[in-house]
Amino acid sequence: MCRIFGHFDAQVTRHELRTVAAVQRHGGPDAQTFADGAGWALGNNRLAVMDPSGGSQPYRLGEHITVVFNGEIYNHAELRARLTALGHRFEDTCDGSVLPALYAEYGADFTEHLDGMYSVAVVDLRGEAKLLLVTDELGMKPLYYHWDDRTRRLRFASELPALLAFPGMRAGVWEPGLDEYLSTKTPFGEQTMFEGIRVLPPATTLTVTRSGGLRTSRRRTRPRAVVAADTGEAGERVRELLRTETHRLIRADVPVSVITSGGLDSSLVSALAAEAAPDLHSFNIAYAGDWPHDERHFAREAARRSGTRHHQVEIDPADFPSLLPEVVWHLGQPNADPITLSTYALFGAVRDAGFRVALTGDAADELFGGYDRIRAALDVPPDGDWVSGYLDSLAAVPRGLRESLYAPAYRDFVRSRGSVADRIAHALVSSGTSRMESLTAFETGSRLPAYHLRRVDHLSMAASVEVRLPFCQPSVVRYATALPRELKVRGGRGKLALYAAAEGLLPASVLGRPKQPFTLPIAAMLVPGSALHAFARDMLAPARLRRAGLLDPVAVDRLFADQATRPSDRSALAIWSLLVHELWLEQFVPGMGSADAPARATTEESAA
């Protein structure tokens, strides 16, 4: 696992490359290396997980193929054997060392042979110089890039702060960003909150040459799996697939742990992982004090049943104001889910306990219909409006409230442009598939990579911890997405096949508990007199909001008044979301969030 960065024709000095590497060193503290040539450079920050004594990047094949890589290739032993039979030789057993030879044999189609999570950069100097950037099928390892069509220069990095550290990079706000963020809790799709900076979508290959410029292509999806006829058979197959993947993912050359939240998904992963790792350590996070939705007792029961050595991590809400700016920095753009703070603290504790790898249960709800919003949308009659309620459930701030919070000029801009919610609604109803298929495709293809996977990647790697995701493995994804609705959601219950898979592996208390969100009890914490409320009130002071010009200070004051007199999830999450956005402005966009610089200041692209 690593961080990668580089450029094509961007005229970056070696000193400047070292600066970029330093910004994301937390994600690769073991080595910072790069290779460069005429008009290109590839760099790497290494977190040594496989073959710690080998695996030096960039990887090379002769003088013409250079590769850097972030992620894990789980079938690297099989690939190494195949490539050795073709005449290639390898100096170590690190997973990424197979990539140059694999690319040499198969060209841009080399990704068809990879089983894992990855973002890869290849410079190919055979013939005209060429740079390729590729991502895995679900986007588990994000990659951000900036392409200047005028100067024909490309820069890329695994993290947004590192990309912004390249010389000549703009740091301007993408004007629709605030509304898109509040509509979906983080920007979906390729566009980031920064003008001109994009994130490479899942299963995408980007190619840059001097003659052809930049081209991107989405790779074909793999065939669907054959599915079961009933829930029991589906549960057996899901358990078999998850057991295979979890047993494979638990292997590493460094200590491996599991995250056990106390819910079905992570508890099942923990139980299956413990089968292959007898001395497995599990981690759960909770908050000092007495708060709603405390899951620690469920996590303890799951850990006891699985036989793991359990670690209970506890953080004090009084520390949230000091932790939250760190969270926003590492994410690089706003994410409105309060769980980001918990995630950051949890992986810090995993690292402090001596672990470099952790398995989690992320993506099960998207694949198996676990969210309340999915079940509610499916329960609407065929001729009813199932989209509006679903879209409101995605939002950090419901449509009517968020428009009332905007300054008049920004409200007019949003109305003239149209809302992202309208575009999502159109895509959902015009997909040409069943409602279940449309929802699953959107949840896994749009929301999962943007909202979950980037958050997990950035906040775990902030602590130098690699997260592995059994539910995101292709065999599980293909099977789950092919399951018909009645094997996932029926009678007001979701994840039917997954519950069937967990029978006999988890305590009855975990299997029978009602679903609840794994998040901060934000409505109870964001009340007058708390450290978090005082911090939010200061960050969202009227003078600050007027400088940015996006929000109506009077409307935001009313929001605080509502939360003080009638605390609710609705007003608390709205305040939290605005607080996160203001922290992002302060850190990344000089002038819009600070007290000293002029509004809307940007660092303009330097002259070529």
Coordinates of C-alpha atoms in Angstrom, one line a residue:
M1 CA 0.0 0.0 0.0
C2 CA 1.3 3.4 -1.0
R3 CA 0.7 6.9 -2.2
I4 CA 1.6 7.8 -5.7
F5 CA 2.1 11.0 -7.7
G6 CA 3.6 12.3 -10.9
H7 CA 3.2 14.5 -14.0
F8 CA 3.4 14.5 -17.7
D9 CA 5.1 17.6 -19.3
A10 CA 4.5 19.7 -16.2
Q11 CA 8.1 20.9 -15.8
V12 CA 8.4 20.0 -12.1
T13 CA 11.8 20.0 -10.5
R14 CA 13.1 17.2 -8.3
H15 CA 12.9 19.5 -5.2
E16 CA 9.2 20.2 -6.0
L17 CA 8.6 16.5 -6.4
R18 CA 10.0 16.0 -2.9
T19 CA 7.6 18.6 -1.6
V20 CA 4.6 16.8 -3.1
A21 CA 5.8 13.5 -1.6
A22 CA 6.2 15.1 1.8
V23 CA 2.5 16.3 1.9
Q24 CA 1.3 12.7 1.7
R25 CA 4.1 11.0 3.6
H26 CA 1.7 9.7 6.3
G27 CA 0.3 7.4 3.6
G28 CA 3.7 6.0 2.9
P29 CA 6.2 6.6 5.7
D30 CA 8.6 3.8 4.8
A31 CA 10.1 5.3 1.6
Q32 CA 9.7 8.3 -0.7
T33 CA 11.1 7.7 -4.1
F34 CA 10.6 8.8 -7.7
A35 CA 11.9 8.4 -11.2
D36 CA 11.9 11.1 -13.9
G37 CA 12.8 11.7 -17.5
A38 CA 12.3 14.1 -20.3
G39 CA 8.8 15.5 -19.6
W40 CA 7.6 13.0 -17.0
A41 CA 8.0 11.8 -13.4
L42 CA 6.5 9.1 -11.3
G43 CA 6.7 9.1 -7.5
N44 CA 5.8 6.8 -4.6
N45 CA 5.4 7.0 -0.8
R46 CA 5.6 3.4 0.4
L47 CA 3.7 1.8 3.3
A48 CA 5.5 -1.6 3.4
V49 CA 2.8 -4.4 3.8
M50 CA 3.9 -7.1 1.4
D51 CA 7.6 -8.1 1.3
P52 CA 8.8 -5.2 3.5
S53 CA 12.4 -5.8 2.5
G54 CA 11.6 -5.7 -1.2
G55 CA 9.1 -3.9 -3.3
S56 CA 11.1 -0.8 -4.0
Q57 CA 9.2 1.6 -6.3
P58 CA 9.1 2.9 -9.0
Y59 CA 9.1 -0.5 -10.7
R60 CA 11.0 -0.8 -14.0
L61 CA 11.2 -3.1 -17.0
G62 CA 14.3 -2.1 -18.9
E63 CA 14.6 1.6 -19.8
H64 CA 11.1 2.0 -21.3
I65 CA 8.4 0.9 -18.8
T66 CA 8.2 2.5 -15.4
V67 CA 5.3 1.9 -12.9
V68 CA 4.1 3.2 -9.5
F69 CA 1.3 1.6 -7.7
N70 CA -1.0 2.1 -4.7
G71 CA -3.1 -0.8 -3.3
E72 CA -2.8 -4.5 -3.1
I73 CA -2.8 -7.2 -5.9
Y74 CA -4.2 -10.3 -4.3
N75 CA -3.4 -12.6 -7.1
H76 CA 0.2 -11.5 -7.5
A77 CA 1.7 -15.0 -6.8
E78 CA -0.4 -16.5 -9.7
L79 CA 0.6 -13.7 -12.0
R80 CA 4.3 -14.0 -11.0
A81 CA 4.2 -17.7 -11.9
R82 CA 2.6 -17.0 -15.2
L83 CA 5.0 -14.2 -16.1
T84 CA 8.0 -16.3 -15.0
A85 CA 6.9 -19.0 -17.4
L86 CA 7.0 -16.3 -20.2
G87 CA 10.6 -15.5 -19.4
H88 CA 10.3 -12.6 -16.9
R89 CA 12.4 -12.5 -13.7
F90 CA 11.6 -10.9 -10.4
E91 CA 13.9 -9.7 -7.6
D92 CA 11.3 -9.9 -4.8
T93 CA 7.8 -11.2 -4.0
C94 CA 6.1 -7.9 -3.5
D95 CA 2.7 -7.7 -5.2
G96 CA 3.4 -4.6 -7.3
S97 CA 6.6 -5.9 -8.8
V98 CA 4.6 -8.0 -11.3
L99 CA 3.1 -4.8 -12.9
P100 CA 5.8 -3.8 -15.5
A101 CA 6.0 -7.3 -16.9
L102 CA 2.2 -7.6 -16.9
Y103 CA 1.9 -4.3 -18.8
A104 CA 4.6 -5.4 -21.2
E105 CA 2.7 -8.6 -22.1
Y106 CA -0.9 -7.2 -22.3
G107 CA -0.6 -3.4 -22.7
A108 CA -3.5 -1.3 -21.5
D109 CA -5.5 -4.5 -21.0
F110 CA -3.2 -5.6 -18.1
T111 CA -6.0 -4.5 -15.7
E112 CA -8.1 -7.4 -16.9
H113 CA -5.7 -9.8 -15.1
L114 CA -5.6 -7.9 -11.8
D115 CA -7.5 -9.0 -8.7
G116 CA -7.2 -6.4 -6.0
M117 CA -7.6 -2.7 -5.2
Y118 CA -5.4 -0.3 -7.0
S119 CA -4.5 2.9 -8.7
V120 CA -1.6 2.5 -11.1
A121 CA 0.5 4.9 -13.2
V122 CA 2.6 3.7 -16.1
V123 CA 5.0 5.6 -18.3
D124 CA 5.7 3.8 -21.5
L125 CA 8.6 5.2 -23.6
R126 CA 8.4 2.6 -26.4
G127 CA 7.6 4.9 -29.4
E128 CA 5.8 8.1 -28.4
A129 CA 6.0 8.8 -24.7
K130 CA 2.7 7.8 -23.0
L131 CA 1.3 8.0 -19.5
L132 CA -1.5 5.7 -18.3
L133 CA -3.5 6.0 -15.1
V134 CA -5.8 3.2 -14.1
T135 CA -8.2 2.5 -11.2
D136 CA -9.9 -0.7 -9.9
E137 CA -13.5 -1.7 -10.5
L138 CA -15.0 0.1 -7.5
G139 CA -12.6 3.0 -7.0
M140 CA -11.1 1.7 -3.7
K141 CA -7.9 3.6 -4.3
P142 CA -8.7 7.2 -5.4
L143 CA -6.5 9.1 -7.8
Y144 CA -6.9 12.9 -8.4
Y145 CA -5.6 14.7 -11.4
H146 CA -5.4 18.1 -13.1
W147 CA -5.2 18.4 -16.8
D148 CA -4.4 21.8 -18.4
D149 CA -5.7 21.6 -22.0
R150 CA -3.9 24.8 -22.9
T151 CA -0.5 23.8 -21.9
R152 CA -1.1 20.0 -22.3
R153 CA 0.2 19.3 -18.8
L154 CA -1.1 16.7 -16.4
R155 CA -0.4 16.3 -12.7
F156 CA -1.8 13.5 -10.4
A157 CA -1.6 12.4 -6.8
S158 CA -3.4 10.0 -4.4
E159 CA -4.5 12.9 -2.2
L160 CA -5.8 16.3 -2.9
P161 CA -3.4 18.3 -0.7
A162 CA -0.5 16.6 -2.4
L163 CA -1.9 17.5 -5.9
L164 CA -2.3 21.1 -4.8
A165 CA 1.3 21.1 -3.7
F166 CA 2.5 20.9 -7.3
P167 CA 3.8 24.2 -8.6
G168 CA 1.4 26.2 -10.7
M169 CA -1.7 24.5 -9.3
R170 CA -4.9 26.5 -9.0
A171 CA -6.9 26.3 -5.7
G172 CA -10.1 27.9 -6.9
V173 CA -13.6 26.8 -5.7
W174 CA -15.9 25.0 -8.0
E175 CA -18.9 27.2 -7.8
P176 CA -21.6 24.6 -7.7
G177 CA -19.7 22.7 -5.0
L178 CA -21.5 23.9 -1.9
D179 CA -24.9 22.9 -3.3
E180 CA -23.7 19.5 -4.6
Y181 CA -22.0 18.8 -1.2
L182 CA -25.1 19.6 0.8
S183 CA -27.3 17.6 -1.7
T184 CA -25.2 14.4 -1.4
K185 CA -22.9 14.9 1.6
T186 CA -19.8 14.9 -0.7
P187 CA -19.4 15.6 -4.4
F188 CA -20.3 12.5 -6.6
G189 CA -18.8 11.7 -9.9
E190 CA -15.5 13.0 -11.3
Q191 CA -15.7 16.6 -10.3
T192 CA -14.1 17.7 -7.0
M193 CA -14.8 20.8 -5.0
F194 CA -11.8 22.4 -6.8
E195 CA -12.3 24.0 -10.2
G196 CA -10.3 21.9 -12.7
I197 CA -9.4 19.0 -10.4
R198 CA -11.0 15.7 -11.1
V199 CA -11.0 12.2 -9.6
L200 CA -10.5 9.3 -11.9
P201 CA -13.7 7.2 -11.9
P202 CA -13.7 3.4 -11.0
A203 CA -12.7 1.0 -13.8
T204 CA -11.2 3.8 -15.8
T205 CA -8.0 4.1 -17.9
L206 CA -6.7 7.6 -18.6
T207 CA -4.0 8.0 -21.4
V208 CA -1.9 11.0 -22.2
T209 CA 0.4 11.5 -25.2
R210 CA 1.8 14.7 -26.6
S211 CA 0.1 14.2 -30.0
G212 CA -3.3 12.9 -28.7
G213 CA -3.7 14.8 -25.5
L214 CA -5.8 13.2 -22.8
R215 CA -8.3 10.4 -23.3
T216 CA -10.3 8.3 -20.8
S217 CA -12.2 5.1 -21.2
R218 CA -14.3 3.0 -18.9
R219 CA -13.4 -0.6 -18.9
R220 CA -16.1 -3.3 -19.5
T221 CA -17.8 -4.9 -16.6
R222 CA -17.2 -8.5 -15.9
P223 CA -20.0 -11.1 -16.5
R224 CA -22.6 -11.5 -13.8
A225 CA -22.5 -14.6 -11.6
V226 CA -25.1 -17.3 -11.5
V227 CA -27.4 -16.7 -8.5
A228 CA -29.4 -18.9 -6.1
A229 CA -33.1 -19.7 -6.2
D230 CA -33.8 -19.0 -2.5
T231 CA -32.5 -17.1 0.5
G232 CA -30.9 -20.2 2.1
E233 CA -29.0 -21.1 -1.0
A234 CA -28.0 -17.4 -1.5
G235 CA -26.8 -17.2 2.1
E236 CA -24.6 -20.3 1.7
R237 CA -23.0 -18.9 -1.5
V238 CA -22.4 -15.5 0.1
R239 CA -20.8 -17.1 3.2
E240 CA -18.6 -19.2 0.9
L241 CA -17.5 -16.2 -1.2
L242 CA -16.9 -14.0 1.9
R243 CA -15.0 -16.7 3.7
T244 CA -12.7 -17.2 0.7
E245 CA -12.1 -13.5 0.2
T246 CA -11.6 -12.8 3.9
H247 CA -9.2 -15.6 4.4
R248 CA -7.2 -14.4 1.5
L249 CA -7.3 -10.7 2.6
I250 CA -6.1 -11.5 6.1
R251 CA -2.7 -12.6 4.8
A252 CA 0.1 -10.0 5.0
D253 CA 3.7 -9.7 6.0
V254 CA 2.8 -7.2 8.8
P255 CA 0.2 -7.5 11.7
V256 CA -3.5 -7.5 10.5
S257 CA -6.5 -6.5 12.5
V258 CA -10.3 -6.1 12.0
I259 CA -12.8 -3.4 12.7
T260 CA -15.8 -4.6 14.7
S261 CA -18.5 -2.0 15.0
G262 CA -21.1 -4.4 16.5
G263 CA -23.3 -4.5 13.4
L264 CA -23.9 -7.4 11.0
D265 CA -21.4 -6.5 8.3
S266 CA -18.2 -5.9 10.3
S267 CA -19.0 -8.6 12.8
L268 CA -19.4 -11.2 10.0
V269 CA -16.0 -10.1 8.5
S270 CA -14.5 -10.4 12.0
A271 CA -15.9 -13.9 12.5
L272 CA -14.6 -15.2 9.2
A273 CA -11.2 -13.5 9.5
A274 CA -10.8 -15.1 13.0
E275 CA -11.1 -18.6 11.4
A276 CA -7.9 -18.0 9.5
A277 CA -6.1 -15.8 12.1
P278 CA -6.4 -17.4 15.6
D279 CA -4.7 -14.5 17.4
L280 CA -6.7 -11.8 15.6
H281 CA -7.2 -8.3 17.2
S282 CA -10.4 -6.4 16.8
F283 CA -11.1 -2.7 17.3
N284 CA -14.3 -0.7 18.2
I285 CA -14.7 3.0 18.8
A286 CA -17.1 4.7 21.3
Y287 CA -17.4 8.1 22.9
A288 CA -16.7 9.1 26.5
G289 CA -20.0 9.7 28.4
D290 CA -23.5 8.3 27.9
W291 CA -24.7 8.7 24.4
P292 CA -27.5 7.3 22.1
H293 CA -26.6 4.4 19.7
D294 CA -23.6 3.2 21.7
E295 CA -22.7 -0.1 20.1
R296 CA -19.7 -1.2 22.2
H297 CA -21.7 -4.0 24.0
F298 CA -22.6 -5.5 20.6
A299 CA -19.0 -5.3 19.4
R300 CA -17.8 -7.0 22.6
E301 CA -20.3 -9.9 22.2
A302 CA -19.3 -10.3 18.5
A303 CA -15.6 -10.3 19.5
R304 CA -16.2 -12.8 22.3
R305 CA -18.0 -15.1 19.9
S306 CA -15.2 -14.9 17.3
G307 CA -12.5 -15.2 19.9
T308 CA -10.6 -12.0 19.0
R309 CA -8.5 -9.9 21.3
H310 CA -10.7 -6.9 21.5
H311 CA -9.6 -3.3 21.9
Q312 CA -12.2 -0.7 23.0
V313 CA -11.2 2.8 21.7
E314 CA -12.8 5.8 23.4
I315 CA -12.6 9.4 22.4
D316 CA -13.7 12.5 24.3
P317 CA -16.2 14.8 22.5
A318 CA -14.3 17.7 24.1
D319 CA -11.5 16.9 21.7
F320 CA -13.7 17.1 18.5
P321 CA -12.8 20.8 17.8
S322 CA -9.1 19.9 17.6
L323 CA -9.6 16.6 15.6
L324 CA -12.1 17.9 13.0
P325 CA -9.6 20.2 11.1
E326 CA -7.3 17.3 10.8
V327 CA -10.1 15.2 9.3
V328 CA -11.0 17.8 6.8
W329 CA -7.4 18.3 5.8
H330 CA -6.8 14.6 5.1
L331 CA -10.1 14.3 3.2
G332 CA -9.2 17.2 1.0
Q333 CA -12.8 18.1 0.4
P334 CA -16.0 18.2 2.6
N335 CA -17.7 15.0 3.6
A336 CA -20.7 15.7 5.8
D337 CA -20.9 12.3 7.6
P338 CA -19.9 12.8 11.3
I339 CA -18.5 9.3 11.2
T340 CA -15.4 10.8 9.5
L341 CA -14.2 12.0 12.9
S342 CA -14.7 8.5 14.4
T343 CA -12.9 6.9 11.5
Y344 CA -9.9 9.1 11.8
A345 CA -9.6 8.5 15.6
L346 CA -10.2 4.7 15.2
F347 CA -7.4 4.2 12.7
G348 CA -5.1 6.3 14.7
A349 CA -5.7 3.8 17.6
V350 CA -5.2 0.8 15.3
R351 CA -1.8 2.3 14.2
D352 CA -0.8 3.0 17.8
A353 CA -1.5 -0.6 18.7
G354 CA 1.0 -1.7 16.1
F355 CA -1.2 -2.7 13.2
R356 CA -0.7 -1.7 9.6
V357 CA -3.7 -3.5 8.0
A358 CA -7.4 -3.6 9.0
L359 CA -10.3 -5.4 7.5
T360 CA -13.7 -3.7 7.5
G361 CA -17.3 -4.4 6.5
D362 CA -17.8 -1.5 4.2
A363 CA -20.0 -1.8 1.1
A364 CA -22.4 -4.5 2.4
D365 CA -25.4 -2.1 2.7
E366 CA -24.9 -0.9 -0.9
L367 CA -24.7 -4.4 -2.3
F368 CA -27.3 -6.2 -0.2
G369 CA -30.0 -3.5 0.2
G370 CA -29.3 -2.6 3.8
Y371 CA -30.2 1.0 3.9
D372 CA -33.6 2.2 5.1
R373 CA -33.8 4.6 2.1
I374 CA -33.5 1.6 -0.3
R375 CA -36.3 -0.3 1.4
A376 CA -38.5 2.8 1.6
A377 CA -38.0 3.5 -2.1
L378 CA -38.9 -0.1 -3.0
D379 CA -42.0 0.0 -0.9
V380 CA -43.5 2.9 -2.9
P381 CA -46.2 1.6 -5.3
P382 CA -45.2 1.3 -9.0
D383 CA -47.0 4.5 -10.0
G384 CA -45.8 6.5 -6.9
D385 CA -42.9 8.9 -6.4
W386 CA -40.1 6.9 -4.9
V387 CA -37.3 9.2 -6.0
S388 CA -38.0 12.4 -4.0
G389 CA -37.8 10.7 -0.6
Y390 CA -34.7 8.7 -1.6
L391 CA -32.9 11.9 -2.7
D392 CA -33.8 13.7 0.5
S393 CA -32.3 10.8 2.5
L394 CA -29.0 11.2 0.6
A395 CA -28.7 14.9 1.5
A396 CA -26.9 16.5 4.3
V397 CA -29.5 19.2 4.3
P398 CA -33.0 18.6 2.7
R399 CA -33.7 20.7 -0.4
G400 CA -36.0 23.2 1.1
L401 CA -33.8 24.0 4.1
R402 CA -30.5 24.2 2.1
E403 CA -32.0 26.7 -0.3
S404 CA -33.2 28.8 2.6
L405 CA -29.6 28.9 3.9
Y406 CA -28.0 30.3 0.7
A407 CA -27.2 33.9 0.2
P408 CA -29.6 35.4 -2.5
A409 CA -26.9 35.5 -5.3
Y410 CA -25.9 31.9 -4.7
R411 CA -29.5 30.7 -4.4
D412 CA -30.2 32.3 -7.8
F413 CA -27.1 30.6 -9.3
V414 CA -28.2 27.2 -8.0
R415 CA -31.8 27.6 -9.3
S416 CA -30.5 28.7 -12.8
R417 CA -28.1 25.9 -13.0
G418 CA -30.3 23.2 -11.7
S419 CA -29.7 20.8 -8.7
V420 CA -27.6 17.7 -8.7
A421 CA -30.7 16.0 -7.2
D422 CA -32.6 16.6 -10.4
R423 CA -29.8 15.0 -12.4
I424 CA -29.7 12.0 -10.1
A425 CA -33.5 11.6 -10.2
H426 CA -33.4 11.6 -14.0
A427 CA -30.7 9.0 -14.1
L428 CA -32.6 6.7 -11.6
V429 CA -35.9 6.8 -13.5
S430 CA -34.4 6.5 -17.0
S431 CA -32.0 3.7 -16.3
G432 CA -34.2 1.2 -18.2
T433 CA -33.7 -1.4 -15.4
S434 CA -35.8 -2.4 -12.4
R435 CA -36.0 -0.2 -9.4
M436 CA -33.8 -2.5 -7.4
E437 CA -31.1 -2.6 -10.1
S438 CA -31.2 1.1 -10.6
L439 CA -30.8 1.8 -6.9
T440 CA -28.0 -0.8 -6.6
A441 CA -26.1 0.6 -9.6
F442 CA -26.3 4.1 -8.2
E443 CA -25.3 3.1 -4.7
T444 CA -22.3 1.1 -5.8
G445 CA -21.3 3.0 -8.8
S446 CA -21.7 6.6 -7.6
R447 CA -22.3 6.9 -3.9
L448 CA -20.0 4.1 -2.6
P449 CA -16.7 5.3 -4.2
A450 CA -17.3 9.0 -3.5
Y451 CA -18.9 8.9 0.0
H452 CA -17.5 5.8 1.6
L453 CA -14.4 4.5 -0.2
R454 CA -12.5 7.8 -0.4
R455 CA -13.3 8.5 3.2
V456 CA -12.0 5.1 4.4
D457 CA -8.9 5.3 2.2
H458 CA -7.9 8.8 3.2
L459 CA -8.6 8.6 6.9
S460 CA -7.0 5.1 7.3
M461 CA -3.9 6.1 5.3
A462 CA -3.7 9.3 7.4
A463 CA -2.6 6.9 10.2
S464 CA -0.5 4.7 7.9
V465 CA -3.1 1.9 8.0
E466 CA -4.2 -0.1 4.9
V467 CA -7.9 -1.0 4.9
R468 CA -8.9 -4.2 3.1
L469 CA -12.5 -4.6 2.0
P470 CA -13.9 -8.2 1.6
F471 CA -17.3 -7.0 0.4
C472 CA -15.6 -5.0 -2.4
Q473 CA -13.9 -8.0 -4.0
P474 CA -15.2 -8.7 -7.5
S475 CA -16.5 -12.2 -6.7
V476 CA -18.7 -10.8 -3.9
V477 CA -19.8 -7.7 -5.9
R478 CA -20.7 -9.7 -9.0
Y479 CA -22.8 -12.1 -7.0
A480 CA -24.5 -9.5 -4.8
T481 CA -25.5 -7.3 -7.7
A482 CA -27.0 -10.2 -9.6
L483 CA -29.2 -11.3 -6.7
P484 CA -32.9 -10.5 -7.3
R485 CA -34.7 -8.1 -5.0
E486 CA -36.6 -10.8 -3.1
L487 CA -33.3 -12.4 -1.9
K488 CA -32.1 -9.0 -0.6
V489 CA -35.1 -7.0 0.5
R490 CA -38.5 -8.4 1.4
G491 CA -41.2 -7.6 4.0
G492 CA -39.5 -4.5 5.3
R493 CA -36.2 -6.2 5.9
G494 CA -32.9 -5.8 4.1
K495 CA -29.8 -7.9 3.6
L496 CA -31.7 -11.1 3.7
A497 CA -29.0 -13.2 2.0
L498 CA -26.3 -11.6 4.3
Y499 CA -28.3 -12.5 7.4
A500 CA -28.6 -16.0 6.1
A501 CA -24.8 -16.1 5.5
A502 CA -24.2 -15.1 9.2
E503 CA -26.4 -17.7 10.8
G504 CA -24.4 -19.7 13.3
L505 CA -21.4 -17.3 13.1
L506 CA -22.7 -14.4 15.2
P507 CA -24.4 -13.9 18.5
A508 CA -28.2 -13.8 18.5
S509 CA -28.0 -10.2 19.9
V510 CA -26.2 -9.0 16.8
L511 CA -28.3 -10.9 14.4
G512 CA -31.6 -9.7 16.0
R513 CA -30.7 -6.1 16.8
P514 CA -32.4 -3.3 14.9
K515 CA -30.2 -1.5 12.3
Q516 CA -28.8 1.8 13.5
P517 CA -26.3 4.1 11.9
F518 CA -22.6 3.8 12.8
T519 CA -22.1 7.5 13.4
L520 CA -21.8 10.2 16.0
P521 CA -25.0 11.0 18.0
I522 CA -24.6 14.5 16.6
A523 CA -28.0 15.9 17.8
A524 CA -27.1 15.1 21.4
M525 CA -23.6 16.4 21.1
L526 CA -24.2 19.7 19.3
V527 CA -26.0 21.5 22.0
P528 CA -25.2 24.9 23.7
G529 CA -22.5 24.5 26.3
S530 CA -20.7 21.8 24.5
A531 CA -17.2 22.3 23.0
L532 CA -18.5 21.3 19.6
H533 CA -21.3 23.8 19.7
A534 CA -19.0 26.6 20.7
F535 CA -16.6 25.7 17.9
A536 CA -19.3 25.6 15.3
R537 CA -20.8 28.9 16.5
D538 CA -17.3 30.5 16.1
M539 CA -16.6 29.0 12.7
L540 CA -20.0 30.0 11.4
A541 CA -20.0 33.5 12.7
P542 CA -21.8 36.1 10.5
A543 CA -18.7 38.0 9.6
R544 CA -17.0 34.8 8.3
L545 CA -20.1 33.9 6.3
R546 CA -20.4 37.3 4.7
R547 CA -16.8 37.1 3.5
A548 CA -17.4 33.9 1.6
G549 CA -20.7 35.2 0.3
L550 CA -22.4 31.7 -0.1
L551 CA -24.6 31.5 3.0
D552 CA -27.1 33.8 4.6
P553 CA -25.9 34.6 8.1
V554 CA -29.4 35.3 9.4
A555 CA -30.6 32.0 8.2
V556 CA -27.7 30.2 9.7
D557 CA -28.4 32.0 13.0
R558 CA -31.9 30.7 12.9
L559 CA -30.6 27.2 12.4
F560 CA -28.5 27.5 15.6
A561 CA -31.6 28.8 17.4
D562 CA -33.7 25.8 16.3
Q563 CA -31.0 23.4 17.4
A564 CA -30.8 25.1 20.8
T565 CA -34.6 25.1 21.5
R566 CA -35.6 21.9 19.6
P567 CA -32.5 19.7 19.1
S568 CA -32.9 17.4 16.1
D569 CA -30.9 15.3 13.6
R570 CA -32.0 17.6 10.9
S571 CA -30.7 20.9 12.3
A572 CA -27.6 19.2 13.9
L573 CA -26.5 17.6 10.7
A574 CA -27.1 20.9 8.8
I575 CA -24.8 22.8 11.3
W576 CA -22.2 20.0 11.2
S577 CA -22.2 20.1 7.4
L578 CA -21.8 23.8 7.2
L579 CA -19.0 23.7 9.8
V580 CA -17.1 21.1 7.8
H581 CA -17.5 23.2 4.6
E582 CA -16.2 26.3 6.5
L583 CA -13.2 24.4 7.8
W584 CA -12.5 23.2 4.2
L585 CA -12.6 26.8 2.9
E586 CA -10.3 28.0 5.6
Q587 CA -7.7 25.4 4.9
F588 CA -7.8 25.2 1.2
V589 CA -9.2 28.4 -0.3
P590 CA -7.4 31.5 1.0
G591 CA -9.8 34.4 1.5
M592 CA -13.1 32.6 1.6
G593 CA -12.7 31.2 5.0
S594 CA -10.0 33.3 6.7
A595 CA -10.3 36.7 8.4
D596 CA -7.4 38.4 6.6
A597 CA -7.3 37.6 2.9
P598 CA -9.7 39.1 0.3
A599 CA -12.7 37.0 -0.7
R600 CA -12.4 34.4 -3.5
A601 CA -8.6 34.7 -3.8
T602 CA -6.9 31.9 -5.8
T603 CA -3.5 30.9 -6.7
E604 CA -3.4 31.2 -10.4
E605 CA -1.6 28.9 -12.8
S606 CA 2.0 30.2 -13.3
A607 CA 3.1 31.2 -16.8
A608 CA 4.4 28.3 -18.9

